[in-house]
Short mmCIF file of C-alpha atoms in Angstrom, two decimals:
data_model
loop_
_atom_site.label_atom_id
_atom_site.label_comp_id
_atom_site.label_asym_id
_atom_site.label_seq_id
_atom_site.Cartn_x
_atom_site.Cartn_y
_atom_site.Cartn_z
CA UNK A 1 -55.95 16.69 -0.74
CA UNK A 2 -52.84 17.70 -2.06
CA UNK A 3 -52.39 13.84 -2.92
CA UNK A 4 -55.65 13.13 -4.72
CA UNK A 5 -55.40 16.78 -7.14
CA UNK A 6 -52.08 15.12 -8.07
CA UNK A 7 -53.42 12.42 -9.29
CA UNK A 8 -57.02 13.39 -10.00
CA UNK A 9 -56.57 16.42 -12.62
CA UNK A 10 -60.91 16.62 -13.13
CA UNK A 11 -60.51 16.67 -9.23
CA UNK A 12 -59.00 20.55 -9.76
CA UNK A 13 -62.09 22.16 -12.37
CA UNK A 14 -64.32 21.92 -9.09
CA UNK A 15 -63.71 20.76 -5.58
CA UNK A 16 -66.95 20.94 -3.17
CA UNK A 17 -65.70 20.21 -0.08
CA UNK A 18 -67.97 19.92 3.05
CA UNK A 19 -67.26 19.71 6.86
CA UNK A 20 -69.58 17.61 9.15
CA UNK A 21 -70.12 16.98 12.54
CA UNK A 22 -66.60 15.77 13.63
CA UNK A 23 -66.39 14.74 17.52
CA UNK A 24 -64.43 18.18 17.33
CA UNK A 25 -67.81 20.21 18.63
CA UNK A 26 -70.25 17.06 20.20
CA UNK A 27 -70.09 15.62 23.66
CA UNK A 28 -68.45 13.97 24.60
CA UNK A 29 -66.16 17.07 25.26
CA UNK A 30 -63.23 16.43 24.63
CA UNK A 31 -60.54 19.47 23.16
CA UNK A 32 -56.33 19.03 22.96
CA UNK A 33 -55.06 20.56 26.26
CA UNK A 34 -53.45 23.49 24.41
CA UNK A 35 -56.83 24.71 22.85
CA UNK A 36 -58.22 24.47 26.46
CA UNK A 37 -55.42 26.07 27.88
CA UNK A 38 -56.26 29.91 25.58
CA UNK A 39 -60.18 29.22 27.03
CA UNK A 40 -58.71 29.37 30.88
CA UNK A 41 -60.80 32.65 32.16
CA UNK A 42 -64.61 30.90 31.22
CA UNK A 43 -64.84 29.02 34.79
CA UNK A 44 -67.26 26.85 33.58
CA UNK A 45 -65.44 23.94 32.79
CA UNK A 46 -68.40 22.30 29.84
CA UNK A 47 -68.50 25.34 28.25
CA UNK A 48 -64.86 25.39 28.07
CA UNK A 49 -64.23 22.48 26.49
CA UNK A 50 -67.06 23.08 23.92
CA UNK A 51 -64.80 26.77 22.79
CA UNK A 52 -62.11 24.95 23.00
CA UNK A 53 -63.65 21.60 20.53
CA UNK A 54 -65.00 24.57 18.39
CA UNK A 55 -62.19 26.47 18.49
CA UNK A 56 -60.51 23.70 16.96
CA UNK A 57 -62.90 22.71 14.80
CA UNK A 58 -62.44 26.11 13.31
CA UNK A 59 -58.41 25.74 12.55
CA UNK A 60 -58.82 22.80 10.97
CA UNK A 61 -61.30 23.93 8.48
CA UNK A 62 -58.65 26.91 8.52
CA UNK A 63 -56.49 24.55 7.40
CA UNK A 64 -58.55 22.72 4.33
CA UNK A 65 -59.07 26.03 3.35
CA UNK A 66 -55.14 27.11 3.96
CA UNK A 67 -54.19 23.86 1.06
CA UNK A 68 -57.35 24.73 -0.71
CA UNK A 69 -55.95 27.82 -1.88
CA UNK A 70 -52.08 26.45 -1.76
CA UNK A 71 -52.59 24.27 -4.70
CA UNK A 72 -54.56 26.74 -6.61
CA UNK A 73 -58.87 25.20 -6.08
CA UNK A 74 -59.30 27.46 -4.18
CA UNK A 75 -61.88 29.67 -7.08
CA UNK A 76 -63.15 25.83 -8.43
CA UNK A 77 -64.14 26.03 -3.92
CA UNK A 78 -67.25 25.48 -1.49
CA UNK A 79 -67.42 25.41 2.04
CA UNK A 80 -69.76 24.28 3.49
CA UNK A 81 -70.43 24.65 7.41
CA UNK A 82 -73.27 24.01 9.40
CA UNK A 83 -74.78 21.77 12.47
CA UNK A 84 -76.74 18.94 12.42
CA UNK A 85 -78.80 19.65 15.12
CA UNK A 86 -79.44 22.78 18.02
CA UNK A 87 -76.84 22.27 20.64
CA UNK A 88 -77.27 19.67 23.89
CA UNK A 89 -78.94 20.97 26.55
CA UNK A 90 -80.03 18.17 28.79
CA UNK A 91 -78.43 16.88 31.71
CA UNK A 92 -78.25 20.12 33.28
CA UNK A 93 -75.64 21.53 31.28
CA UNK A 94 -73.25 19.35 30.85
CA UNK A 95 -73.09 18.90 26.78
CA UNK A 96 -71.96 22.16 26.84
CA UNK A 97 -74.95 23.36 24.49
CA UNK A 98 -76.39 26.39 24.26
CA UNK A 99 -79.31 27.77 22.28
CA UNK A 100 -80.00 30.90 23.70
CA UNK A 101 -82.28 33.35 22.97
CA UNK A 102 -84.49 30.04 21.34
CA UNK A 103 -85.68 27.16 23.49
CA UNK A 104 -85.47 23.70 23.51
CA UNK A 105 -82.48 21.73 21.92
CA UNK A 106 -81.07 18.56 20.81
CA UNK A 107 -83.66 16.06 20.82
CA UNK A 108 -86.77 18.04 21.08
CA UNK A 109 -88.62 20.07 18.12
CA UNK A 110 -88.62 23.61 19.70
CA UNK A 111 -86.13 26.03 17.33
CA UNK A 112 -83.07 25.41 20.17
CA UNK A 113 -83.02 21.82 18.56
CA UNK A 114 -83.81 22.53 14.27
CA UNK A 115 -82.87 25.98 13.96
CA UNK A 116 -79.03 25.33 13.38
CA UNK A 117 -75.67 27.68 12.55
CA UNK A 118 -74.78 27.73 8.17
CA UNK A 119 -72.35 29.25 6.94
CA UNK A 120 -71.37 28.84 2.65
CA UNK A 121 -68.28 30.05 1.76
CA UNK A 122 -65.30 29.70 -1.10
CA UNK A 123 -64.20 31.23 -3.94
CA UNK A 124 -66.84 30.13 -6.12
CA UNK A 125 -69.69 31.79 -3.67
CA UNK A 126 -70.23 34.78 -6.10
CA UNK A 127 -69.05 38.13 -4.74
CA UNK A 128 -72.92 39.41 -5.43
CA UNK A 129 -73.22 38.02 -1.87
CA UNK A 130 -70.48 36.94 0.29
CA UNK A 131 -71.35 38.39 3.42
CA UNK A 132 -74.63 38.46 3.50
CA UNK A 133 -77.34 36.75 5.38
CA UNK A 134 -80.32 35.06 3.75
CA UNK A 135 -83.31 33.68 5.03
CA UNK A 136 -83.71 30.92 2.66
CA UNK A 137 -85.58 27.58 3.58
CA UNK A 138 -82.91 25.04 3.80
CA UNK A 139 -82.26 21.56 5.34
CA UNK A 140 -79.13 19.81 6.18
CA UNK A 141 -80.14 17.19 3.42
CA UNK A 142 -80.79 19.88 0.66
CA UNK A 143 -76.83 19.44 -0.26
CA UNK A 144 -77.30 16.12 -1.38
CA UNK A 145 -79.08 17.23 -4.58
CA UNK A 146 -76.90 21.00 -4.59
CA UNK A 147 -73.73 19.20 -4.97
CA UNK A 148 -75.19 16.94 -7.84
CA UNK A 149 -76.32 20.11 -8.86
CA UNK A 150 -72.88 21.52 -8.72
CA UNK A 151 -71.59 18.23 -11.12
CA UNK A 152 -74.55 17.85 -13.34
CA UNK A 153 -75.41 14.90 -12.01
CA UNK A 154 -79.86 13.79 -11.42
CA UNK A 155 -79.85 13.15 -7.46
CA UNK A 156 -83.19 10.97 -7.89
CA UNK A 157 -82.25 7.43 -6.75
CA UNK A 158 -83.95 5.07 -10.22
CA UNK A 159 -83.03 1.29 -7.91
CA UNK A 160 -83.85 2.49 -4.39
CA UNK A 161 -86.98 4.21 -6.86
CA UNK A 162 -87.43 0.13 -8.27
CA UNK A 163 -87.72 -0.54 -4.67
CA UNK A 164 -90.24 1.30 -4.35
CA UNK A 165 -88.21 3.87 -1.59
CA UNK A 166 -89.60 7.44 -1.68
CA UNK A 167 -86.96 9.66 -3.57
CA UNK A 168 -84.60 11.84 -1.73
CA UNK A 169 -86.76 14.86 0.15
CA UNK A 170 -83.94 16.96 -1.26
CA UNK A 171 -83.75 20.61 -3.44
CA UNK A 172 -81.42 22.25 -5.52
CA UNK A 173 -80.78 25.30 -2.99
CA UNK A 174 -77.84 27.43 -4.41
CA UNK A 175 -79.74 29.02 -6.46
CA UNK A 176 -82.27 30.15 -3.84
CA UNK A 177 -79.27 30.89 -1.33
CA UNK A 178 -77.24 33.39 -4.85
CA UNK A 179 -80.17 34.34 -6.99
CA UNK A 180 -80.80 32.16 -10.35
CA UNK A 181 -78.17 35.17 -12.28
CA UNK A 182 -75.12 34.03 -10.15
CA UNK A 183 -76.23 30.27 -10.12
CA UNK A 184 -74.60 27.61 -12.63
CA UNK A 185 -76.06 26.52 -15.35
CA UNK A 186 -76.97 23.23 -14.06
CA UNK A 187 -78.75 24.34 -11.73
CA UNK A 188 -82.92 25.09 -11.52
CA UNK A 189 -83.95 28.46 -12.27
CA UNK A 190 -85.99 28.89 -9.50
CA UNK A 191 -84.64 31.16 -6.59
CA UNK A 192 -87.65 30.33 -3.80
CA UNK A 193 -85.96 27.79 -3.20
CA UNK A 194 -88.11 25.37 0.04
CA UNK A 195 -91.91 26.08 0.74
CA UNK A 196 -92.31 24.08 3.23
CA UNK A 197 -90.00 21.24 5.53
CA UNK A 198 -91.54 18.17 7.17
CA UNK A 199 -89.10 18.17 10.70
CA UNK A 200 -89.32 14.28 12.44
CA UNK A 201 -89.74 12.42 14.94
CA UNK A 202 -89.66 9.29 16.52
CA UNK A 203 -92.03 7.29 18.55
CA UNK A 204 -88.83 6.62 21.18
CA UNK A 205 -89.74 7.43 24.77
CA UNK A 206 -85.88 7.91 24.97
CA UNK A 207 -83.28 10.20 23.69
CA UNK A 208 -81.68 7.23 21.12
CA UNK A 209 -83.65 4.74 22.05
CA UNK A 210 -85.55 2.34 18.62
CA UNK A 211 -88.50 3.80 17.72
CA UNK A 212 -90.71 4.64 14.33
CA UNK A 213 -90.41 7.56 12.32
CA UNK A 214 -92.97 9.87 12.99
CA UNK A 215 -93.57 14.02 11.17
CA UNK A 216 -93.24 16.07 14.38
CA UNK A 217 -94.74 19.17 12.12
CA UNK A 218 -94.49 21.37 9.81
CA UNK A 219 -92.23 24.40 8.35
CA UNK A 220 -94.28 26.24 6.09
CA UNK A 221 -94.06 29.48 3.75
CA UNK A 222 -96.59 31.19 3.52
CA UNK A 223 -97.34 32.96 0.36
CA UNK A 224 -99.66 35.39 1.15
CA UNK A 225 -97.13 37.56 3.27
CA UNK A 226 -94.35 35.42 3.81
CA UNK A 227 -93.92 34.68 7.28
CA UNK A 228 -92.56 31.23 8.73
CA UNK A 229 -95.34 29.34 9.95
CA UNK A 230 -94.20 26.72 12.35
CA UNK A 231 -96.43 23.64 13.14
CA UNK A 232 -96.01 21.15 16.26
CA UNK A 233 -97.73 17.91 16.23
CA UNK A 234 -97.05 15.45 19.63
CA UNK A 235 -96.72 12.39 19.42
CA UNK A 236 -99.06 10.16 19.88
CA UNK A 237 -97.02 7.49 22.41
CA UNK A 238 -95.16 10.52 24.46
CA UNK A 239 -99.47 11.74 25.27
CA UNK A 240 -99.35 14.55 22.48
CA UNK A 241 -96.42 16.37 24.98
CA UNK A 242 -93.29 17.85 22.48
CA UNK A 243 -90.60 18.00 25.46
CA UNK A 244 -87.34 20.18 26.21
CA UNK A 245 -90.15 23.87 25.92
CA UNK A 246 -87.67 25.89 28.38
CA UNK A 247 -84.94 28.84 27.60
CA UNK A 248 -81.70 29.23 28.65
CA UNK A 249 -79.69 31.57 29.94
CA UNK A 250 -77.21 33.55 27.02
CA UNK A 251 -73.90 32.12 29.40
CA UNK A 252 -74.94 28.51 29.97
CA UNK A 253 -74.02 26.14 31.40
CA UNK A 254 -72.50 28.68 33.89
CA UNK A 255 -72.19 26.76 37.48
CA UNK A 256 -75.04 28.83 38.98
CA UNK A 257 -78.53 27.00 40.75
CA UNK A 258 -80.00 27.97 37.18
CA UNK A 259 -77.79 25.79 35.68
CA UNK A 260 -77.52 22.74 38.18
CA UNK A 261 -81.37 22.27 38.18
CA UNK A 262 -82.32 22.90 34.59
CA UNK A 263 -83.48 20.31 33.54
CA UNK A 264 -85.34 20.26 29.87
CA UNK A 265 -86.64 16.50 29.63
CA UNK A 266 -88.93 17.67 32.43
CA UNK A 267 -90.68 20.70 30.58
CA UNK A 268 -93.09 19.56 28.15
CA UNK A 269 -95.74 21.13 26.18
CA UNK A 270 -98.79 19.09 24.97
CA UNK A 271 -99.51 20.07 21.04
CA UNK A 272 -102.71 18.36 20.10
CA UNK A 273 -104.47 17.92 16.58
CA UNK A 274 -106.82 21.03 17.34
CA UNK A 275 -107.09 24.19 16.75
CA UNK A 276 -107.23 25.25 20.83
CA UNK A 277 -104.77 22.42 21.97
CA UNK A 278 -102.29 22.79 18.98
CA UNK A 279 -98.87 24.26 19.05
CA UNK A 280 -98.31 26.52 15.72
CA UNK A 281 -95.85 30.09 15.81
CA UNK A 282 -95.19 33.45 13.17
CA UNK A 283 -91.23 32.45 13.64
CA UNK A 284 -91.54 35.56 11.72
CA UNK A 285 -92.36 37.67 14.55
CA UNK A 286 -91.85 35.36 17.33
CA UNK A 287 -88.49 33.06 16.60
CA UNK A 288 -88.39 31.89 20.29
CA UNK A 289 -91.86 30.54 20.32
CA UNK A 290 -93.50 32.42 23.06
CA UNK A 291 -96.92 32.72 22.10
CA UNK A 292 -98.80 29.84 19.89
CA UNK A 293 -100.76 31.36 17.32
CA UNK A 294 -104.15 28.44 16.27
CA UNK A 295 -106.52 29.25 18.97
CA UNK A 296 -107.18 32.40 17.06
CA UNK A 297 -110.28 32.08 15.00
CA UNK A 298 -107.88 34.40 11.95
CA UNK A 299 -104.95 31.39 11.87
CA UNK A 300 -107.89 28.57 12.38
CA UNK A 301 -107.96 28.37 8.29
CA UNK A 302 -103.18 28.79 8.30
CA UNK A 303 -103.96 25.54 11.09
CA UNK A 304 -105.99 23.32 9.14
CA UNK A 305 -104.10 23.58 6.12
CA UNK A 306 -100.62 22.69 7.45
CA UNK A 307 -101.97 19.78 9.65
CA UNK A 308 -103.36 18.51 6.52
CA UNK A 309 -99.96 18.35 4.66
CA UNK A 310 -98.49 16.97 8.02
CA UNK A 311 -101.15 14.16 7.43
CA UNK A 312 -100.38 14.42 4.15
CA UNK A 313 -96.97 13.16 5.19
CA UNK A 314 -97.56 10.75 7.72
CA UNK A 315 -99.63 8.99 4.79
CA UNK A 316 -95.79 7.51 2.86
CA UNK A 317 -93.46 8.67 5.92
CA UNK A 318 -90.44 5.68 5.54
CA UNK A 319 -90.07 4.12 8.66
CA UNK A 320 -86.68 1.90 8.23
CA UNK A 321 -86.08 -1.72 9.87
CA UNK A 322 -83.19 -0.65 12.13
CA UNK A 323 -82.92 -4.02 14.53
CA UNK A 324 -82.88 -3.15 17.91
CA UNK A 325 -80.15 -2.85 19.86
CA UNK A 326 -77.91 -5.49 21.84
CA UNK A 327 -75.90 -5.43 24.40
CA UNK A 328 -73.23 -7.54 23.87
CA UNK A 329 -72.47 -5.66 20.69
CA UNK A 330 -69.93 -2.79 22.63
CA UNK A 331 -68.01 -6.27 24.77
CA UNK A 332 -67.83 -7.46 20.55
CA UNK A 333 -66.41 -4.10 19.01
CA UNK A 334 -63.58 -4.38 22.10
CA UNK A 335 -63.01 -8.14 21.97
CA UNK A 336 -63.45 -8.49 18.01
CA UNK A 337 -61.98 -5.29 16.59
CA UNK A 338 -59.60 -3.74 18.73
CA UNK A 339 -62.36 -1.54 19.91
CA UNK A 340 -63.66 0.05 16.43
CA UNK A 341 -67.29 -0.88 15.82
CA UNK A 342 -66.97 -3.23 12.31
CA UNK A 343 -66.28 -4.30 9.47
CA UNK A 344 -67.94 -1.84 8.08
CA UNK A 345 -69.46 -3.54 4.20
CA UNK A 346 -68.97 -0.73 0.96
#
């Protein structure tokens, strides 16, 4: 940071830093010993390691913040920290994740898998909203258009459009987070933010497997009451089943019998495309997804509206050709590139 600020005057005028999901808070569970020692009072080894990793990441972000303040950059700085998905609770807790009280986890479209922790800080954040909580619907990829708004850059991609690719599904959420009066001159004046968000899925039958891109549901802010509703639709390749229909304990994993025997991948719920078999939740009233409401007559119209939005998204879903897995890739990386994946073309 110090090196770049000396050689790029424009860098000092407006700095945006995003500390995304490094291997410091991710499986495999690894942390420097001095950080593990700070949590020696935690008996469960996986949970101890996860806590140490998060603490390490917090310290690393703190170093960036301290350097920014030392360089006089803090007043024009926005720090965004968020997860890319919920904690991983599969494999009987060996991944160290916990999304209590939410249902499910990583690799599932229940709230524990897609509703994540996020915070925005920095001297550029208006004082009027510091220390507050926002209920705005925000996707991780919305920061692309938000950063473009800070810089006064058009987030559209004309080359991709010319190649027949869909436009970026990203909106500038800064006005929704801070209010239009405090937003930058380059952002839009719409403070409503997102009113709908398509949930993705895959046809792959195993975690991290090769599969096509699918639409797995929808989040929708109903305009008449402002409630956030959610509709899940299971993949046909999985018999309409959405996996990880479970909740953990507050201290999961904890070496208890429940932790040792919990296999979220064995617990699924059928989420069909008919009101009587659908999985629709009022997340405002029921954030833990304990009761589906699609079968109730009063909600049939909303169910059909949201299902229609899912079908519209399915008509334009982009499923790239990612190639196929090659078991020889790991050997090639070890033998040809010193153990690293690459080389990369930029």
